[in-house]
Amino acid sequence: MGKSMTELSGKRIVLGVTGGIAAYKSAELVRLLIKAGAEVHVVMTENATRFVTPLTFQALSGHPVWLDPWDDRRANSMSHIELSRSADALLVAPATANFLAKLAHGLADDLLSTLCLARDCPLLVAPAMNRQMWQNPATQRNIVRLQEDGLHILGPDDGVQACGEVGEGRMVEPETICEALISFMQPKVLAGKRVVMTAGPTYEPIDPVRGITNISSGKMGYALARACAHAGAAVELVSGSVEMDAPYGVVRVSVRTALEMHQAVMARIAQADIFIGVAAVADFRPRHAAENKLKKTQVASPVLELEQNPDILADVASLPAAPFCVGFAAESQDLETYAEDKRKRKRLPLVVGNLVQDGMGGDENTVTLFDARGAHPLPRASKQVLAAAIVHHLAEMLG
Ligand code: PMT
């Protein structure tokens, strides 16, 4: 999923790179952080420079790389203090077993470890090492200690390792590290809330190979699921089939038909504080899905008999202990009239209205929020930016 350019803008990130083969992936990480708007300053350990040259990081970050605690680029030779004081977050990726051990014991024998000890900002680390080194009781002990100390441990992943062995210890992918950092930096306005959502299209089978569906890409719903997760909510996303990965930290439940979507939502809704219906649910389904592929020769002009699907949003909103319900209204004309009508008829505190020609399928959208106070039009923007604005409005309404 494409990120907005602004999610890390104004943030200063100090990226520490230690001596593991995964250091080459940190070059990509710098690029992603910068693309998300961050200012990145790289600090390398001496061993890291054996894997990747400082020049690579200098070129990608646009800033000279820091290596030496005795660097006199700072007038008072206190680069360890200055670098950490100006940072919004310190991220060490990859973090070797040795570096984690140093952190766990508060050692400060090079610039990066000194910086970590002297910091007054959050520290995130992405371990990377051979699976045996990861499983070693000493490393596991250090990880527990680091968690107790309030560090944020990202990964490691499972999979094939540089040494050819397979197991836990691979550094999580740069995309995931960047996403975790973006998430970490967002205000937690939905902390402790449980959100159930729907997104994407439904598919109503006619026969084993044909069906009725629509052009919803799922992008709006996935962006909103991601924004809710960033805001600290526990998110379950009941999704029709789309071509996207589940956002980081979001639990996805994959469904195909409106009936499956209805069932999956109802099974989870009792625990939810918030329900958001973004899915483009088919209002009707074929009454009988043919068991075998329909043949052209069977009938000259076949008639497809349809029956109504349940209205998931209406069913959730009318539960005795209904969660806070947010509906979407997709119209092709008279947005205000139809959206307001949906809000009142289904008794929803908030409806997000959009014209299908403005946003269905694409990366951008134009939406208006309708609540008891009136209509709040938002400027046209990427679905990510709109999702953050919708979450902000929602959080304000929840008080
Ligand atoms: O997926 P994208 O390509 O990013 O496009 C986004 C979108 C246009 C699909 C999205 O912004 C949107 O408007 N989603 C709602 C689409 C829709 O079906 O609207 P509706 O006006 O028909 O339905 C009103 C509300 O009732 C919606 O919240 C819908 O999820 C819900 N509904 C509708 C029918 C039904 N059987 N069950 C429902 O829960």
Coordinates of C-alpha atoms and ligand atoms in Angstrom, one line a residue, residues 198-202 214-223 242 244 258 261-262 265 275-284 308-316 326-331 338-339 342 345-346 348 350-367 383 390, ligand 1:
T198 CA -15.8 -4.4 6.6
A199 CA -14.0 -3.5 3.4
G200 CA -13.8 -4.4 -0.3
P201 CA -16.5 -5.9 -2.6
T202 CA -18.6 -9.0 -2.0
N214 CA -18.5 -4.6 -8.0
I215 CA -15.4 -2.4 -8.5
S216 CA -14.5 -1.7 -4.9
S217 CA -10.8 -2.1 -4.5
G218 CA -10.8 -2.2 -0.7
K219 CA -8.3 0.8 -0.6
M220 CA -10.6 3.1 1.4
G221 CA -11.4 0.4 4.0
Y222 CA -7.8 -0.8 4.3
A223 CA -6.5 2.7 4.7
V242 CA -8.9 -7.6 -2.7
M244 CA -3.8 -6.0 -0.8
A258 CA -22.4 -10.9 1.7
M261 CA -19.4 -11.1 5.7
H262 CA -22.6 -10.8 7.7
V265 CA -19.2 -9.5 11.6
F275 CA -18.1 -0.8 13.8
I276 CA -17.2 0.8 10.5
G277 CA -18.9 -0.5 7.3
V278 CA -16.8 0.4 4.3
A279 CA -17.5 -2.7 2.2
A280 CA -19.5 -2.4 -1.0
V281 CA -21.9 -5.1 -0.1
A282 CA -24.1 -6.6 -2.8
D283 CA -27.7 -5.8 -1.9
F284 CA -28.9 -8.9 -3.8
Q308 CA -32.1 -9.6 -0.9
N309 CA -28.9 -9.9 1.3
P310 CA -29.0 -8.9 4.9
D311 CA -27.9 -5.3 5.6
I312 CA -24.9 -5.8 7.9
L313 CA -24.7 -2.2 9.0
A314 CA -28.4 -1.9 9.8
D315 CA -28.3 -5.2 11.8
V316 CA -25.3 -4.0 13.8
V326 CA -19.9 4.5 11.2
G327 CA -21.6 4.0 7.8
F328 CA -20.3 4.9 4.4
A329 CA -22.7 6.1 1.7
A330 CA -21.6 5.6 -1.9
E331 CA -23.8 7.6 -4.3
Y338 CA -29.0 10.3 0.4
A339 CA -26.2 10.3 3.0
K342 CA -28.9 6.9 5.5
R345 CA -32.8 6.0 8.8
K346 CA -30.2 3.6 10.2
L348 CA -25.9 6.2 12.7
L350 CA -21.5 9.2 11.7
V351 CA -21.8 8.6 7.9
V352 CA -18.9 9.1 5.5
G353 CA -20.4 10.1 2.1
N354 CA -18.7 9.9 -1.2
L355 CA -19.6 9.9 -4.9
V356 CA -18.6 6.6 -6.6
Q357 CA -17.1 8.5 -9.5
D358 CA -14.8 10.4 -7.1
G359 CA -13.2 7.5 -5.3
M360 CA -14.3 3.9 -6.0
G361 CA -11.3 1.9 -7.2
G362 CA -8.8 4.8 -7.1
D363 CA -6.1 6.0 -4.6
E364 CA -7.8 9.3 -3.8
N365 CA -11.3 10.2 -2.7
T366 CA -13.4 13.2 -1.9
V367 CA -15.6 12.6 1.2
K383 CA -7.3 7.6 1.0
I390 CA -11.9 10.3 9.7
Ligands
PMT1 O1 -13.0 0.1 -2.0 P1 -12.6 1.4 -2.7 O2 -12.2 1.2 -4.2 O3 -11.5 2.1 -2.0 O4 -13.8 2.4 -2.7 C1 -14.3 2.9 -1.5 C2 -15.9 2.8 -1.5 C3 -16.5 3.8 -2.5 C4 -16.4 1.4 -1.6 C5 -16.2 3.3 0.0 O5 -15.7 4.7 0.1 C6 -17.7 3.3 0.2 O6 -18.4 4.3 0.0 N1 -18.2 2.2 0.8 C7 -19.7 1.9 1.0 C8 -20.2 1.3 -0.3 C9 -21.6 1.0 -0.2 O7 -22.0 -0.1 -0.4 O8 -22.4 2.0 0.1 P2 -24.0 1.9 0.3 O9 -24.5 3.3 0.3 O10 -24.6 1.0 -0.7 O11 -24.2 1.3 1.7 C10 -24.4 2.1 2.9 C11 -23.7 1.5 4.1 O12 -24.3 0.2 4.4 C12 -22.2 1.1 3.9 O13 -21.5 1.4 5.1 C13 -22.2 -0.4 3.6 O14 -21.0 -1.0 3.9 C14 -23.4 -0.9 4.4 N2 -24.1 -2.0 3.9 C15 -24.8 -1.9 2.7 C16 -25.5 -3.0 2.2 C17 -25.5 -4.2 3.0 N3 -26.1 -5.3 2.6 N4 -24.8 -4.3 4.1 C18 -24.1 -3.2 4.6 O15 -23.5 -3.3 5.6

